[in-house]
Short mmCIF file of C-alpha atoms in Angstrom, two decimals:
data_model
loop_
_atom_site.label_atom_id
_atom_site.label_comp_id
_atom_site.label_asym_id
_atom_site.label_seq_id
_atom_site.Cartn_x
_atom_site.Cartn_y
_atom_site.Cartn_z
CA MET A 27 0.16 -0.04 0.06
CA ALA A 28 2.59 2.49 1.03
CA LEU A 29 4.56 1.92 -2.23
CA ARG A 30 1.45 2.21 -4.50
CA VAL A 31 0.74 5.64 -2.61
CA HIS A 32 4.19 7.03 -3.40
CA LEU A 33 4.02 5.84 -6.87
CA LEU A 34 0.48 7.54 -7.25
CA ALA A 35 1.87 10.73 -5.41
CA CYS A 36 4.96 11.06 -7.67
CA ALA A 37 2.74 10.25 -10.87
CA PHE A 38 -0.06 13.09 -9.53
CA GLY A 39 3.08 15.74 -8.89
CA LEU A 40 4.31 14.76 -12.49
CA GLY A 41 1.22 16.92 -13.76
CA SER A 42 1.96 19.88 -11.98
CA TRP A 43 4.32 21.98 -14.32
CA VAL A 44 5.02 19.41 -16.85
CA ALA A 45 3.39 21.30 -19.83
CA VAL A 46 5.06 24.64 -19.50
CA ASN A 47 8.64 22.85 -18.62
CA GLY A 48 7.92 21.16 -21.86
CA LEU A 49 7.52 24.46 -23.80
CA TRP A 50 10.30 25.79 -22.41
CA VAL A 51 12.67 23.04 -23.60
CA GLU A 52 11.11 22.70 -26.83
CA LEU A 53 11.61 26.53 -27.45
CA PRO A 54 14.90 26.07 -29.67
CA LEU A 55 12.51 24.06 -32.37
CA ILE A 56 9.68 26.19 -31.85
CA VAL A 57 11.31 29.61 -32.33
CA ASN A 58 12.47 28.38 -35.78
CA ALA A 59 8.60 27.92 -36.89
CA LEU A 60 6.83 30.51 -35.42
CA PRO A 61 6.74 34.26 -36.76
CA GLU A 62 7.79 35.70 -33.33
CA GLY A 63 11.23 33.95 -33.42
CA TRP A 64 13.66 34.83 -30.67
CA GLU A 65 11.08 37.04 -29.10
CA LEU A 66 8.61 34.11 -28.57
CA PRO A 67 10.42 33.45 -24.78
CA SER A 68 9.42 36.91 -23.85
CA TYR A 69 5.70 36.47 -24.71
CA LEU A 70 5.59 33.09 -22.85
CA THR A 71 6.51 34.55 -19.88
CA VAL A 72 3.93 37.27 -19.93
CA LEU A 73 1.38 34.56 -20.54
CA ILE A 74 2.52 32.39 -17.54
CA GLN A 75 2.22 35.52 -15.29
CA MET A 76 -1.36 36.30 -16.77
CA ALA A 77 -2.20 32.62 -15.86
CA ASN A 78 -1.54 33.61 -12.13
CA LEU A 79 -5.08 34.94 -12.06
CA GLY A 80 -5.90 31.37 -11.47
CA PRO A 81 -4.17 30.63 -7.94
CA LEU A 82 -5.23 34.41 -7.13
CA LEU A 83 -9.07 33.42 -7.44
CA ILE A 84 -8.37 30.43 -5.46
CA THR A 85 -6.64 32.14 -2.79
CA LEU A 86 -9.08 34.80 -2.55
CA MET A 87 -11.98 32.04 -2.38
CA HIS A 88 -10.44 30.08 0.20
CA LYS A 89 -9.98 33.35 2.49
CA ALA A 90 -13.66 34.43 1.70
CA ARG A 91 -15.27 30.67 2.14
CA PRO A 92 -12.89 28.51 3.86
CA GLY A 93 -13.57 25.25 3.59
CA ARG A 94 -16.30 25.25 1.34
CA LEU A 95 -14.16 25.16 -2.23
CA ASN A 96 -14.56 21.41 -3.65
CA GLU A 97 -10.75 20.99 -4.27
CA ARG A 98 -10.99 17.53 -5.77
CA ALA A 99 -13.67 19.05 -8.55
CA VAL A 100 -11.25 22.17 -9.39
CA ILE A 101 -8.23 19.69 -9.61
CA LEU A 102 -10.37 17.06 -11.95
CA ALA A 103 -11.07 20.17 -13.96
CA LEU A 104 -7.55 21.59 -14.19
CA LEU A 105 -6.21 18.26 -15.00
CA SER A 106 -9.06 17.81 -17.90
CA VAL A 107 -7.93 21.31 -19.23
CA GLY A 108 -4.30 20.40 -19.53
CA VAL A 109 -4.89 16.91 -21.10
CA LEU A 110 -7.29 18.79 -23.73
CA SER A 111 -5.00 21.69 -24.02
CA CYS A 112 -2.08 19.32 -24.88
CA VAL A 113 -4.27 17.65 -27.64
CA LEU A 114 -4.99 20.82 -29.13
CA LEU A 115 -1.30 21.94 -28.94
CA THR A 116 -0.31 19.14 -30.91
CA PHE A 117 -2.28 19.59 -33.64
CA PHE A 118 -2.26 23.22 -33.63
CA TRP A 119 0.71 24.51 -32.30
CA ASP A 120 2.14 26.07 -35.71
CA ARG A 121 -1.09 27.67 -37.02
CA THR A 122 -0.86 31.48 -37.32
CA SER A 123 -3.31 34.15 -38.06
CA VAL A 124 -2.83 37.97 -39.41
CA VAL A 125 -3.21 40.19 -36.54
CA ALA A 126 -2.34 44.25 -37.05
CA GLY A 127 -0.88 43.43 -40.55
CA ALA A 128 1.50 40.56 -39.34
CA PRO A 129 1.36 36.85 -38.85
CA ARG A 130 0.94 35.94 -34.90
CA SER A 131 1.04 32.80 -33.43
CA THR A 132 -2.45 33.33 -31.82
CA ALA A 133 -3.25 29.59 -31.44
CA PHE A 134 0.05 28.70 -29.70
CA PHE A 135 -0.59 31.72 -27.55
CA VAL A 136 -4.39 30.79 -26.36
CA ILE A 137 -3.39 27.27 -25.86
CA THR A 138 -0.42 28.06 -23.68
CA PHE A 139 -2.11 30.55 -21.89
CA PHE A 140 -4.65 27.49 -20.71
CA LEU A 141 -1.47 25.54 -19.84
CA SER A 142 -0.16 27.88 -17.90
CA LEU A 143 -3.62 28.68 -16.10
CA VAL A 144 -3.55 24.66 -15.42
CA ASP A 145 0.27 24.56 -14.06
CA CYS A 146 -0.05 28.09 -11.84
CA THR A 147 -3.17 26.98 -10.51
CA SER A 148 -1.62 23.39 -9.39
CA SER A 149 0.21 25.19 -6.80
CA VAL A 150 -2.60 26.39 -4.74
CA THR A 151 -4.67 23.21 -5.38
CA PHE A 152 -2.26 20.04 -5.55
CA LEU A 153 -0.14 20.54 -2.69
CA PRO A 154 -3.16 21.47 -0.33
CA PHE A 155 -4.82 18.27 -1.74
CA MET A 156 -2.07 16.10 -0.43
CA MET A 157 -2.89 17.46 3.03
CA ALA A 158 -5.01 14.43 3.32
CA LEU A 159 -2.10 11.98 3.06
CA PRO A 160 0.66 11.43 5.77
CA ALA A 161 3.43 14.19 5.71
CA THR A 162 6.02 11.26 4.05
CA TYR A 163 3.82 11.37 0.72
CA VAL A 164 4.01 15.28 0.59
CA THR A 165 7.84 14.63 -0.15
CA THR A 166 7.23 12.00 -2.89
CA TYR A 167 4.87 14.56 -4.50
CA TYR A 168 7.59 17.08 -4.54
CA ILE A 169 9.77 14.17 -6.49
CA GLY A 170 7.00 14.02 -9.02
CA GLU A 171 6.93 17.85 -9.21
CA GLY A 172 10.60 17.87 -9.74
CA LEU A 173 10.31 14.98 -12.38
CA SER A 174 7.67 17.43 -14.34
CA GLY A 175 10.88 19.60 -15.32
CA PHE A 176 13.45 16.66 -15.56
CA VAL A 177 11.31 14.25 -17.83
CA PRO A 178 10.64 16.94 -20.50
CA GLY A 179 14.26 17.76 -20.63
CA VAL A 180 15.38 14.37 -20.95
CA VAL A 181 13.10 13.67 -23.66
CA ALA A 182 14.04 17.28 -25.34
CA LEU A 183 17.94 15.56 -25.11
CA ALA A 184 16.70 12.71 -26.90
CA GLN A 185 15.31 14.58 -29.46
CA GLY A 186 18.41 16.41 -29.77
CA VAL A 187 16.83 19.94 -29.22
CA GLY A 188 18.80 23.12 -30.13
CA MET A 189 22.09 21.00 -30.72
CA ALA A 190 24.20 22.91 -33.20
CA LYS A 191 27.86 22.65 -34.87
CA CYS A 192 30.04 25.60 -36.21
CA VAL A 193 30.42 25.21 -39.94
CA ASN A 194 32.21 27.09 -42.56
CA ALA A 195 29.73 29.86 -43.96
CA THR A 196 30.23 28.76 -47.55
CA GLN A 197 28.98 24.92 -46.31
CA GLY A 198 26.11 23.81 -44.49
CA THR A 199 23.05 24.52 -46.62
CA GLY A 200 25.04 23.13 -50.00
CA GLY A 201 27.11 26.06 -50.05
CA ASN A 202 24.13 28.81 -50.90
CA HIS A 203 25.18 30.88 -47.91
CA THR A 204 28.37 32.86 -48.55
CA SER A 205 30.04 35.45 -46.60
CA GLY A 206 32.58 38.18 -47.98
CA HIS A 207 35.75 36.36 -46.47
CA ASP A 208 37.00 33.21 -45.81
CA GLY A 209 36.89 31.61 -41.86
CA PHE A 210 33.71 33.00 -41.08
CA LEU A 211 31.84 30.47 -39.12
CA GLN A 212 28.20 30.26 -38.38
CA THR A 213 26.01 28.18 -36.27
CA GLU A 214 24.01 25.27 -37.72
CA TYR A 215 21.27 23.53 -35.81
CA LEU A 216 21.11 19.80 -36.44
CA PRO A 217 17.80 18.48 -37.39
CA PRO A 218 15.74 16.65 -34.53
CA ASN A 219 15.52 12.92 -34.32
CA PHE A 220 11.79 13.57 -34.22
CA SER A 221 8.91 16.08 -34.77
CA THR A 222 7.49 18.61 -32.25
CA GLU A 223 4.27 17.05 -32.68
CA VAL A 224 5.61 13.94 -31.33
CA PHE A 225 7.06 15.98 -28.05
CA PHE A 226 3.63 17.22 -27.47
CA PHE A 227 1.96 14.00 -27.81
CA PHE A 228 4.47 12.83 -25.15
CA LEU A 229 3.39 15.85 -22.92
CA THR A 230 -0.33 14.70 -23.56
CA ALA A 231 0.44 11.37 -22.11
CA MET A 232 2.14 12.71 -19.07
CA MET A 233 -1.02 14.89 -18.29
CA CYS A 234 -3.00 11.81 -18.86
CA VAL A 235 -0.83 9.86 -16.15
CA SER A 236 -1.09 12.63 -13.71
CA LEU A 237 -4.87 12.67 -14.02
CA ALA A 238 -5.08 8.92 -13.68
CA ALA A 239 -3.01 9.12 -10.49
CA PHE A 240 -5.43 11.77 -9.11
CA VAL A 241 -8.50 9.81 -9.72
CA ALA A 242 -6.94 6.75 -7.92
CA LEU A 243 -5.83 8.72 -5.01
CA SER A 244 -9.00 10.29 -4.57
CA ARG A 245 -10.91 6.90 -4.31
CA LEU A 246 -7.79 5.47 -2.26
CA ARG A 247 -8.85 4.22 1.26
CA LEU A 248 -5.92 4.26 3.74
CA PRO A 249 -5.56 1.87 6.55
CA PRO A 250 -6.09 3.21 9.92
CA ALA A 251 -2.37 3.59 10.87
CA GLU A 252 -1.61 5.84 7.71
CA ASN A 253 -5.03 7.64 7.70
CA PRO A 254 -4.87 11.35 9.12
CA ALA A 255 -8.19 11.72 9.92
CA GLY A 256 -7.72 8.71 12.67
CA GLY A 257 -10.75 7.03 11.12
CA SER A 258 -11.05 3.48 10.07
CA GLY A 259 -10.51 3.19 6.09
CA ALA A 260 -11.47 7.01 5.52
CA SER A 261 -11.21 7.79 1.68
CA VAL A 262 -8.23 10.38 0.93
CA GLY A 263 -10.54 12.93 -0.94
CA PRO A 264 -12.10 15.46 -1.30
CA GLY A 265 -9.04 17.89 -0.13
CA LEU A 266 -10.96 20.32 1.61
CA ASP A 267 -13.81 18.15 2.66
CA ASN A 268 -11.29 15.94 4.62
CA PRO A 269 -11.68 15.92 8.32
CA ALA A 270 -7.91 16.04 8.23
CA ALA A 271 -7.46 18.84 5.85
CA GLU A 272 -8.25 21.76 7.91
CA ILE A 273 -6.82 21.68 11.23
CA ASP A 274 -6.87 25.10 12.32
CA GLY A 275 -7.85 27.44 15.01
CA ARG A 276 -11.50 27.71 13.48
CA ASP A 277 -11.98 24.28 12.57
CA LEU A 278 -11.05 23.41 16.32
CA LYS A 279 -13.20 25.73 17.54
CA ARG A 280 -16.28 24.35 15.50
CA ARG A 281 -15.63 21.21 16.84
CA ASP A 282 -15.28 22.19 20.22
CA GLU A 283 -18.62 23.61 20.17
CA GLU A 284 -19.97 20.31 18.66
CA GLY A 285 -18.53 18.67 21.81
CA GLY A 286 -15.64 17.03 20.21
CA ARG A 287 -12.64 16.55 22.15
CA ALA A 288 -10.40 18.97 20.14
CA ARG A 289 -9.76 22.46 22.09
CA ARG A 290 -8.86 25.79 20.88
CA PRO A 291 -4.99 26.03 20.13
CA PRO A 292 -3.40 28.52 22.65
CA ALA A 293 -2.61 32.12 21.20
CA GLU A 294 0.19 32.13 18.95
CA PRO A 295 3.38 33.84 20.37
CA ASN A 296 5.36 36.51 18.50
CA ASP A 297 8.39 34.40 18.10
CA SER A 298 6.11 31.98 16.18
CA ARG A 299 4.67 34.57 13.91
CA TYR A 300 8.24 35.72 13.02
CA ARG A 301 9.15 32.27 12.32
CA LEU A 302 6.29 32.07 9.91
CA THR A 303 7.21 35.05 8.20
CA PHE A 304 10.59 34.21 7.91
CA ILE A 305 9.21 30.81 6.10
CA TYR A 306 7.06 32.49 3.59
CA PHE A 307 10.09 34.97 3.05
CA LEU A 308 12.15 31.58 2.06
CA VAL A 309 9.14 30.62 -0.24
CA VAL A 310 8.88 33.85 -2.10
CA TRP A 311 12.57 34.21 -2.29
CA VAL A 312 13.30 30.61 -3.33
CA ASN A 313 10.57 30.47 -6.11
CA GLY A 314 11.22 33.98 -7.39
CA ALA A 315 14.96 32.88 -7.87
CA THR A 316 14.25 29.35 -9.33
CA ASN A 317 11.28 30.30 -11.30
CA GLY A 318 11.86 34.07 -12.31
CA VAL A 319 15.13 35.51 -12.24
CA LEU A 320 17.43 32.87 -13.37
CA PRO A 321 15.63 31.23 -15.93
CA SER A 322 15.13 34.27 -17.88
CA VAL A 323 19.14 34.74 -18.20
CA GLN A 324 19.93 30.98 -18.43
CA THR A 325 21.13 30.94 -22.26
CA TYR A 326 23.28 34.47 -21.60
CA SER A 327 25.09 32.64 -18.70
CA CYS A 328 25.73 29.27 -20.55
CA MET A 329 25.53 29.80 -24.27
CA PRO A 330 29.05 31.57 -24.51
CA TYR A 331 30.59 28.56 -23.18
CA GLY A 332 29.05 26.53 -26.02
CA ASN A 333 26.00 24.37 -26.72
CA LEU A 334 27.57 21.16 -24.80
CA ALA A 335 27.61 23.55 -21.34
CA TYR A 336 24.04 24.89 -22.11
CA HIS A 337 22.56 21.25 -22.40
CA LEU A 338 24.18 19.79 -19.59
CA SER A 339 23.36 22.72 -17.15
CA ALA A 340 19.93 22.52 -18.26
CA ALA A 341 19.57 18.84 -18.00
CA LEU A 342 21.83 18.42 -14.79
CA ALA A 343 19.85 21.20 -13.28
CA SER A 344 16.33 19.40 -14.10
CA VAL A 345 17.97 16.29 -12.31
CA ALA A 346 18.96 18.41 -9.11
CA ASN A 347 15.27 19.09 -8.23
CA PRO A 348 14.40 15.58 -7.78
CA LEU A 349 17.11 14.43 -6.26
CA ALA A 350 17.00 17.02 -3.75
CA CYS A 351 13.31 16.07 -3.13
CA THR A 352 14.62 12.52 -2.62
CA VAL A 353 17.28 13.48 -0.21
CA ALA A 354 14.62 15.14 1.81
CA MET A 355 12.80 12.10 2.24
CA PHE A 356 15.88 10.40 4.03
CA PHE A 357 17.30 13.53 5.65
CA GLN A 358 15.33 16.28 6.97
CA ASN A 359 16.51 19.07 8.92
CA ARG A 360 13.63 22.00 9.52
CA SER A 361 16.26 24.18 11.45
CA LEU A 362 15.52 27.34 10.05
CA LEU A 363 19.07 28.77 10.63
CA PHE A 364 19.91 25.63 8.61
CA LEU A 365 17.47 26.55 5.80
CA GLY A 366 18.35 30.16 5.72
CA ALA A 367 21.98 29.26 5.29
CA LEU A 368 21.44 26.92 2.63
CA ALA A 369 19.44 29.82 1.05
CA LEU A 370 22.15 31.95 1.12
CA LEU A 371 24.46 29.28 -0.41
CA GLY A 372 22.08 28.77 -3.48
CA THR A 373 21.78 32.48 -3.71
CA ALA A 374 25.72 32.48 -4.12
CA PHE A 375 25.62 30.34 -6.91
CA GLY A 376 22.75 32.08 -8.72
CA SER A 377 24.44 35.39 -8.23
CA TYR A 378 27.60 33.40 -10.04
CA ASN A 379 25.27 32.22 -12.88
CA MET A 380 23.38 35.87 -12.80
CA ALA A 381 27.24 37.70 -13.00
CA MET A 382 28.05 35.54 -16.11
CA ALA A 383 25.07 36.31 -17.73
CA ALA A 384 25.51 40.05 -17.06
CA MET A 385 29.16 39.57 -18.58
CA SER A 386 27.91 37.76 -21.76
CA PRO A 387 29.34 37.19 -24.54
CA CYS A 388 32.52 37.06 -22.76
CA PRO A 389 32.15 35.38 -19.17
CA LEU A 390 34.82 34.49 -16.88
CA LEU A 391 37.25 31.60 -18.19
CA GLN A 392 35.04 31.65 -21.48
CA GLY A 393 36.51 29.27 -24.12
CA SER A 394 38.01 27.09 -21.24
CA VAL A 395 37.11 23.36 -20.02
CA ALA A 396 37.37 25.00 -16.41
CA GLY A 397 34.93 27.47 -17.34
CA GLU A 398 32.20 24.97 -18.87
CA VAL A 399 32.62 22.72 -15.81
CA VAL A 400 32.34 25.76 -13.41
CA ILE A 401 29.14 26.97 -14.91
CA VAL A 402 27.52 23.51 -15.13
CA VAL A 403 28.33 22.88 -11.49
CA SER A 404 26.87 26.26 -10.45
CA TRP A 405 23.93 25.84 -12.16
CA LEU A 406 23.37 22.13 -10.53
CA LEU A 407 24.11 23.37 -7.02
CA PHE A 408 21.95 26.44 -7.54
CA THR A 409 18.91 24.38 -8.36
CA GLY A 410 19.64 21.45 -5.97
CA THR A 411 20.40 23.83 -2.75
CA LEU A 412 16.97 25.98 -3.28
CA SER A 413 15.10 22.81 -4.19
CA TYR A 414 15.72 21.19 -0.82
CA VAL A 415 14.72 24.46 1.07
CA LYS A 416 11.59 24.54 -1.07
CA VAL A 417 10.87 21.04 0.16
CA MET A 418 11.62 21.38 3.67
CA VAL A 419 9.25 24.70 3.75
CA GLY A 420 6.48 22.79 2.20
CA VAL A 421 6.85 19.89 4.88
CA ILE A 422 6.77 22.16 7.72
CA LEU A 423 4.04 24.18 6.81
CA ARG A 424 1.99 21.21 5.98
CA ASP A 425 2.49 20.00 9.48
CA ARG A 426 0.79 23.36 10.39
CA SER A 427 -2.42 23.49 8.78
CA HIS A 428 -4.12 23.30 5.14
CA SER A 429 -4.45 26.88 5.19
CA ALA A 430 -0.67 27.12 5.56
CA LEU A 431 -0.06 25.09 2.46
CA VAL A 432 -2.39 27.21 0.50
CA TRP A 433 -0.67 30.52 1.17
CA CYS A 434 2.55 28.52 0.90
CA GLY A 435 1.40 28.03 -2.88
CA ALA A 436 0.17 31.64 -3.35
CA ALA A 437 3.64 32.75 -1.72
CA ALA A 438 5.42 30.54 -4.60
CA GLN A 439 3.37 32.12 -7.13
CA ALA A 440 4.06 35.43 -5.85
CA GLY A 441 7.57 35.00 -5.79
CA SER A 442 7.80 33.72 -9.48
CA LEU A 443 5.62 36.59 -10.56
CA VAL A 444 7.61 39.20 -8.89
CA GLY A 445 11.20 37.75 -10.26
CA SER A 446 9.53 37.27 -14.03
CA VAL A 447 8.29 40.89 -13.52
CA VAL A 448 11.71 42.17 -12.41
CA MET A 449 13.43 40.74 -15.43
CA PHE A 450 11.31 40.84 -18.36
CA PRO A 451 12.16 44.81 -18.96
CA LEU A 452 15.73 44.22 -18.06
CA VAL A 453 16.01 41.18 -20.69
CA ASN A 454 13.53 42.51 -23.51
CA VAL A 455 13.40 46.29 -22.78
CA LEU A 456 16.59 47.44 -21.76
CA THR A 457 18.63 44.55 -23.55
CA LEU A 458 21.03 44.44 -20.52
CA PHE A 459 22.05 41.14 -21.51
CA LYS A 460 24.23 40.28 -24.90
CA ALA A 461 23.63 36.96 -26.69
CA GLY A 462 26.72 35.04 -27.38
CA ASP A 463 27.57 33.53 -30.56
CA PHE A 464 29.99 30.27 -29.77
CA CYS A 465 31.09 29.88 -33.13
CA ASN A 466 32.28 33.67 -33.73
CA THR A 467 32.69 35.54 -30.50
CA LYS A 468 35.98 36.25 -29.79
CA CYS A 469 37.00 37.38 -26.05
CA PRO A 470 40.20 39.05 -25.12
CA LEU A 471 42.47 36.91 -23.03
#
């Protein structure tokens, strides 16, 4: 039973961000087919942040009518929309229409918005639903959430997304492209091993797996030893309606008035409030860095070192997330001092990555093996350390109450939003970061 629930929790978490993560890793192929070109990532960022309307509405409903939201129905609707959107994306992603006299990827934008709505809203619905399960399964859910970025990345690597080589400008396309002088190199992207449609079909399958896992979890009946509600064989779902899903002061008071044995908890001391404030600060900071700030500049920090460094940093960073979640299953340190220090360490690695992006196209150690190793390891440790912090603050808040998990998801989305909003004008308006061409950029020694 325990192994089965772990597998279901992991598969459920897989659907949290698999669609949006899949779009990001497939971008090197998508931009070559859609009219927006390399401006497409900035549009994608805006669409994802607009989709934060979903978690905002869920959080406001939870605040206004606590305990009244049918969480299971919301999650079922979200996953169903995610599956349908992936199917539509498979067939219509490259359809364009003329807007203001220019071709635009309207179908891609509309479908992407709904996929982003599903993934963003998962932050305030999927995790609180896991409140109905013992804490150990929450960590497994985080592993699945980490795999939602890792699995599409592995498939994209197998597809050969964005792999390129440096060729003489007079070669490549049958000698038709020429330059005015000898020795000029250009970047030639290699054809993928399978099409973008096949990749999107894979995303559809992953969403179907998550939907099936959620249905199975909703119908699961835990043995009394593992049931947080303490009843005999009580059902896990539906989330907010589960007796174990809302253990806060208001619920305790209601049960006390009904003659139950629960009693109102004592007033929260000030030091506890300070600790809670610090925990939510960590949530905002970590998610702002990992979901908003650093992803905006990853290409600038890695591409000057070559395609191999870029793909290794992306792939290993994706591995670091589920790996950190796995470590958190066996090594749990809830000390806020330790988590704060670990967040500072991760921020230091992120600062190095940001500095290399700012120095692009000529970052430190550019053109050397040492530079490639350092940037890949820095991205690996940046993602791994902050992922561990993210998991542990989720576990801490899970033990506190269902409301704490809802606000945890809201804080995570707020941090991601702030990070993206700050970086968008810096990257796309002020153009403070310069792209590096590994084949032709010559940096001074």
